[in-house]
GROMACS .gro file of N, CA and C in nm:
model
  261
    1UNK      N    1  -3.577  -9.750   8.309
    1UNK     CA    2  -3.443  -9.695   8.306
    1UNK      C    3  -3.441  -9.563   8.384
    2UNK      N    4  -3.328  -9.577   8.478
    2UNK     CA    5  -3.303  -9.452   8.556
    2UNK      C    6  -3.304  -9.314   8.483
    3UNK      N    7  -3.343  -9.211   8.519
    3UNK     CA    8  -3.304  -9.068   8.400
    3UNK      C    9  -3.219  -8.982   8.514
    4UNK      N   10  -3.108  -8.979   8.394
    4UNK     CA   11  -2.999  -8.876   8.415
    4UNK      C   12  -2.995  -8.773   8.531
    5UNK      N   13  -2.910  -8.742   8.637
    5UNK     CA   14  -2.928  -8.641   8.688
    5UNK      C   15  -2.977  -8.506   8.582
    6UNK      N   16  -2.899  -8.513   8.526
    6UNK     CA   17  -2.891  -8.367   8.425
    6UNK      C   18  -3.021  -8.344   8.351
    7UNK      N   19  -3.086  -8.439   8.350
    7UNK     CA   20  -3.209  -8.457   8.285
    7UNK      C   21  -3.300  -8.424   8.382
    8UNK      N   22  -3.316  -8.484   8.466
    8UNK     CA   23  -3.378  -8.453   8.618
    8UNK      C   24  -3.366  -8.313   8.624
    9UNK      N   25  -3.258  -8.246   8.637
    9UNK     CA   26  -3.267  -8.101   8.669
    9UNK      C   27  -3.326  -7.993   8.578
   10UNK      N   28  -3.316  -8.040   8.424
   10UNK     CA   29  -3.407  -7.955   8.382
   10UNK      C   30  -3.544  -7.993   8.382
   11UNK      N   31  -3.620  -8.099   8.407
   11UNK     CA   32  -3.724  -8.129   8.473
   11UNK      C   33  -3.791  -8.036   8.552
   12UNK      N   34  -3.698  -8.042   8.668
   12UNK     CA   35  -3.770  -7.960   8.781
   12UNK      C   36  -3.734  -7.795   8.731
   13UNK      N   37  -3.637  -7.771   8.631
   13UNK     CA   38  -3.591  -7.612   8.611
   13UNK      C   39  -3.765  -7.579   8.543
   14UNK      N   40  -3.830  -7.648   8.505
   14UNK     CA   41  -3.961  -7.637   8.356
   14UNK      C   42  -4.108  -7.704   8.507
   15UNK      N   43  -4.049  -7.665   8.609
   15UNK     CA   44  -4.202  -7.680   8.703
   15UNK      C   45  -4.242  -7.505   8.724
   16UNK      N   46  -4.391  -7.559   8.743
   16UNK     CA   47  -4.378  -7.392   8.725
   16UNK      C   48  -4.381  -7.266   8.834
   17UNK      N   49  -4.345  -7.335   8.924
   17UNK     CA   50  -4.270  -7.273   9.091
   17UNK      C   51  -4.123  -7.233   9.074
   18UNK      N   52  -4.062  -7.285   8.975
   18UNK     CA   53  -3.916  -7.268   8.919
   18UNK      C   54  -3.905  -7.215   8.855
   19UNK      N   55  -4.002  -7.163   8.739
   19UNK     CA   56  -4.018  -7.072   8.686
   19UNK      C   57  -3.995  -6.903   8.687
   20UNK      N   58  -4.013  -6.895   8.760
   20UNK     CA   59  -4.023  -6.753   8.826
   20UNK      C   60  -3.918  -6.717   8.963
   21UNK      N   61  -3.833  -6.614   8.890
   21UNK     CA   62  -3.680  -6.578   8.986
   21UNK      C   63  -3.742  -6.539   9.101
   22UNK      N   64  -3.699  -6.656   9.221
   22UNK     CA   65  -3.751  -6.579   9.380
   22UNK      C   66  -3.665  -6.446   9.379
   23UNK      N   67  -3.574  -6.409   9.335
   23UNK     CA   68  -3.539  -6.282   9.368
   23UNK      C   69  -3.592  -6.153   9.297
   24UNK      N   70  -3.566  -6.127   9.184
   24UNK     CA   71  -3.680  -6.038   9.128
   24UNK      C   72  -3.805  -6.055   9.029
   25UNK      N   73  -3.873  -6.201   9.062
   25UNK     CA   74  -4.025  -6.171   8.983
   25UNK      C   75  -4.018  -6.255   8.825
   26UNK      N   76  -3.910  -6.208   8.761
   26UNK     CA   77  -3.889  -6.258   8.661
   26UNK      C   78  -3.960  -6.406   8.607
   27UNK      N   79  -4.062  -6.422   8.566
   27UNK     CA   80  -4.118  -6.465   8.431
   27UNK      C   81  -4.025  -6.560   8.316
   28UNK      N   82  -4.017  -6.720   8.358
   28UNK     CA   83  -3.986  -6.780   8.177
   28UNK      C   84  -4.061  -6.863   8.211
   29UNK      N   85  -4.104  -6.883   8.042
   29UNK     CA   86  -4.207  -6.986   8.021
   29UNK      C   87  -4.125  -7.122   8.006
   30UNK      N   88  -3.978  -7.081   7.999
   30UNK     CA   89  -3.924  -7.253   8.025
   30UNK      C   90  -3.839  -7.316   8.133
   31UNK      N   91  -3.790  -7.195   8.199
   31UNK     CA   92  -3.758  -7.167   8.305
   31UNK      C   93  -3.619  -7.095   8.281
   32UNK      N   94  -3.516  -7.158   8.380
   32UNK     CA   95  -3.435  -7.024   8.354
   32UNK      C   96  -3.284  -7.140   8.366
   33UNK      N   97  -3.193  -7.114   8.302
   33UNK     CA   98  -3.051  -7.166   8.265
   33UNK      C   99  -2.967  -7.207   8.386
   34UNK      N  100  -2.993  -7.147   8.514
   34UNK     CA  101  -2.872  -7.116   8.608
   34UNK      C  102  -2.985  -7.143   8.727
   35UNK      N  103  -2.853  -7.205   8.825
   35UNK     CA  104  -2.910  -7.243   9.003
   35UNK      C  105  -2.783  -7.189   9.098
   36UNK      N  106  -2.869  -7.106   9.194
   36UNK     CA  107  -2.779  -7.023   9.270
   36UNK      C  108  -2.767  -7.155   9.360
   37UNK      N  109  -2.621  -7.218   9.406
   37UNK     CA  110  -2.620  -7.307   9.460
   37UNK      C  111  -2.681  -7.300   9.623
   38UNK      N  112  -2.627  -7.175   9.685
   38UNK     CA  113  -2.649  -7.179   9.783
   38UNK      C  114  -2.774  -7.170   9.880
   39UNK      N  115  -2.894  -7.132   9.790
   39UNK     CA  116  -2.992  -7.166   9.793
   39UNK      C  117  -3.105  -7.230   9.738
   40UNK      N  118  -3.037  -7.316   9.625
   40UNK     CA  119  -3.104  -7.417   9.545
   40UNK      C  120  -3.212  -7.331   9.466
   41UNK      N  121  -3.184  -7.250   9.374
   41UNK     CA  122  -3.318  -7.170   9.331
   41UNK      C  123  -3.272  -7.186   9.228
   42UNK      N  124  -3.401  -7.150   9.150
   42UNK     CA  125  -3.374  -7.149   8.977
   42UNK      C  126  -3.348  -7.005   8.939
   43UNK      N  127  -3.294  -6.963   8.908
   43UNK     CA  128  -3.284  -6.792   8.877
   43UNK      C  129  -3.222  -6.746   8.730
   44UNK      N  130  -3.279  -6.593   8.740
   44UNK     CA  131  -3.250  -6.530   8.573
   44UNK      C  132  -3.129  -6.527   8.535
   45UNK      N  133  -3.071  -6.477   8.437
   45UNK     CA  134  -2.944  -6.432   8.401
   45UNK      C  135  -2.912  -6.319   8.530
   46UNK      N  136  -2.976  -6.176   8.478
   46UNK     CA  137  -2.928  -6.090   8.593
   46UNK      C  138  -2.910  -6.132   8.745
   47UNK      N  139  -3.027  -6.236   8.778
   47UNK     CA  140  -2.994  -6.222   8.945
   47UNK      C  141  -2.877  -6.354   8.994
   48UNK      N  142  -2.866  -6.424   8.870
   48UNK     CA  143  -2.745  -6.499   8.864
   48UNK      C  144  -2.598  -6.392   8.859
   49UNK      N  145  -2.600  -6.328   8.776
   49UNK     CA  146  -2.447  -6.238   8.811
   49UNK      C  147  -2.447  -6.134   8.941
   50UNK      N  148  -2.557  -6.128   8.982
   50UNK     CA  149  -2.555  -6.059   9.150
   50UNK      C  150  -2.526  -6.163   9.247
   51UNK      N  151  -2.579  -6.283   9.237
   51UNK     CA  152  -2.547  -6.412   9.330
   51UNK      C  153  -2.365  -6.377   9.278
   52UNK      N  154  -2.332  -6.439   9.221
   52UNK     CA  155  -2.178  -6.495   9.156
   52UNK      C  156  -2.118  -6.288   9.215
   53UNK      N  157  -2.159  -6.199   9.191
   53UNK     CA  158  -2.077  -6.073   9.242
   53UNK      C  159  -2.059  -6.043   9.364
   54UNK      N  160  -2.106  -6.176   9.474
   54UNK     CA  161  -2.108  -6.176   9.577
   54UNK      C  162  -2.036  -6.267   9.628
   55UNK      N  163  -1.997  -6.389   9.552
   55UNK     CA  164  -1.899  -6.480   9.558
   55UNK      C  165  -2.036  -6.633   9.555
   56UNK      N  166  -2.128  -6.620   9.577
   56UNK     CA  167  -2.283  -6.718   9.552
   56UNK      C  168  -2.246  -6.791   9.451
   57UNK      N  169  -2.210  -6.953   9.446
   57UNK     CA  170  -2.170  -7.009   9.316
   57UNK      C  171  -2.280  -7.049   9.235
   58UNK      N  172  -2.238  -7.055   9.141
   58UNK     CA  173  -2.391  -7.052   9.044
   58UNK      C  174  -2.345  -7.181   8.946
   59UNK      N  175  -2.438  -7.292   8.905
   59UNK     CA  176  -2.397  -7.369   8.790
   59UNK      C  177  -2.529  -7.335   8.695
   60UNK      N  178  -2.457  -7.376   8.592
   60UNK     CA  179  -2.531  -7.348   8.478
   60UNK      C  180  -2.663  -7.484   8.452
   61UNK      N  181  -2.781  -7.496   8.382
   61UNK     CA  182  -2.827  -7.590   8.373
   61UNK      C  183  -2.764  -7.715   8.291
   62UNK      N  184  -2.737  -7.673   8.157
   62UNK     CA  185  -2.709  -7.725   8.047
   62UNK      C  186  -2.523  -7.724   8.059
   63UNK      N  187  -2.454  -7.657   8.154
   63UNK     CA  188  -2.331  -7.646   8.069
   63UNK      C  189  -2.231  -7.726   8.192
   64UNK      N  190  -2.315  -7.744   8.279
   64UNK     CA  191  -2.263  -7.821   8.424
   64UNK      C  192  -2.277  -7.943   8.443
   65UNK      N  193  -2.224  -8.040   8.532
   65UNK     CA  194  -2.272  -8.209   8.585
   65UNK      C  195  -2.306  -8.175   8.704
   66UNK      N  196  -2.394  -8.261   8.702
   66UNK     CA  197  -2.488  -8.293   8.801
   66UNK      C  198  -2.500  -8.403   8.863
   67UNK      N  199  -2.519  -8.434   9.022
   67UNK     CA  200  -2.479  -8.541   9.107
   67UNK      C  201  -2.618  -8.635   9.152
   68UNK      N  202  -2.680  -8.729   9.175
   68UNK     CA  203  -2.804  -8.712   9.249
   68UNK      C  204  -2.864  -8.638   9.372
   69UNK      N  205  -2.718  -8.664   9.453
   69UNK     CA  206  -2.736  -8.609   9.609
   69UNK      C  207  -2.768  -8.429   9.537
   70UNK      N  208  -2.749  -8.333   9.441
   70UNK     CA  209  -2.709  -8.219   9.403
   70UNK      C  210  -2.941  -8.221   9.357
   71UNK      N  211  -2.952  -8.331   9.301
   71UNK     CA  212  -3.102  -8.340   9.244
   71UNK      C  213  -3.155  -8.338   9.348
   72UNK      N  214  -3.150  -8.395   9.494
   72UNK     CA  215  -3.215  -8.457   9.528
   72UNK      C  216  -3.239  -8.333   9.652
   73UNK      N  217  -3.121  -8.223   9.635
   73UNK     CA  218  -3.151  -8.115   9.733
   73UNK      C  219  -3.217  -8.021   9.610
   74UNK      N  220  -3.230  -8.084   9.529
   74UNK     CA  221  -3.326  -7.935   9.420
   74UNK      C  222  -3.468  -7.998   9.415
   75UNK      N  223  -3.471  -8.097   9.441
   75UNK     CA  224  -3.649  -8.123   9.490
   75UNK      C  225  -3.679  -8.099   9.620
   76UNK      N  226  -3.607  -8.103   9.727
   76UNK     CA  227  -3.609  -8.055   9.838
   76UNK      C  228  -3.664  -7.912   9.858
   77UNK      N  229  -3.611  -7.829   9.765
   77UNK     CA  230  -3.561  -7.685   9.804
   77UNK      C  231  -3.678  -7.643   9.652
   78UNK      N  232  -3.558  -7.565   9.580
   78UNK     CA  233  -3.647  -7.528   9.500
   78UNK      C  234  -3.707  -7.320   9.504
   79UNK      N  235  -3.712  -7.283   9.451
   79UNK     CA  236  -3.756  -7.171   9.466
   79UNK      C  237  -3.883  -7.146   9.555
   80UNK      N  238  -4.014  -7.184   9.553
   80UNK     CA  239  -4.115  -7.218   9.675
   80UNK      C  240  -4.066  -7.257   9.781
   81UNK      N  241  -3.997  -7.288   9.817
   81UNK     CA  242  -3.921  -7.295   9.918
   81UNK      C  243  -3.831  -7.170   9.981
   82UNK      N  244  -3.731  -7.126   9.904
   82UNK     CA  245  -3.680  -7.007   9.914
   82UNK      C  246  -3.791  -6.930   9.965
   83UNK      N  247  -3.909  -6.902   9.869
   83UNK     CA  248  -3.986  -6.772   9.882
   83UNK      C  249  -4.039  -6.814  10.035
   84UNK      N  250  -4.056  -6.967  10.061
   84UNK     CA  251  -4.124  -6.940  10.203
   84UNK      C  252  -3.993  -6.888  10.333
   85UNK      N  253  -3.917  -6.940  10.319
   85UNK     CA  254  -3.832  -6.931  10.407
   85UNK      C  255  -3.749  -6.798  10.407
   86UNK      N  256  -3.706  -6.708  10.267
   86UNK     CA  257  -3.644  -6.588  10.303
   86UNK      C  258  -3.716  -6.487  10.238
   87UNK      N  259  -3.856  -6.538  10.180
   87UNK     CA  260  -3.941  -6.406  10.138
   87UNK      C  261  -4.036  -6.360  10.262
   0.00000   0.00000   0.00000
């Protein structure tokens, strides 16, 4: 049986490259609630309301739907990714 986009995404939110906010460092051991869309990252609370104070749309893990094509650019991408490309 297929598993859920939404399921899928907290999957990859609990890898442990996703773990840790490419923007400031930040540390969860389960990962983190929110994906800055525009660069497919997993990120904290704080660097989620700096994305979104910039106009950066942000969905929530748990409180959003989720598409495959939306999964399928978050295995693509991903925070390790970010860090290679704009760290």
């Amino acid at each position: 049986m297929p598993t859920s986009p939404e399921s899928a995404v907290k999957k990859l939110s609990r890898l442990p490259s996703n773990c840790i906010c490419p923007n400031c460092g930040t540390h969860s051991k389960y990962g983190f609630s929110s994906i800055c869309i525009k660069y497919l990252t997993f990120v904290c609370n704080a660097c989620k309301s700096s994305h979104q104070a910039i106009s950066h749309r942000c969905k929530s893990l748990t409180m959003s739907s989720w598409d495959q094509g939306e999964v399928l650019k978050l295995k693509m991408h991903g925070n390790d990714y970010a860090r290679r490309v704009w760290l």
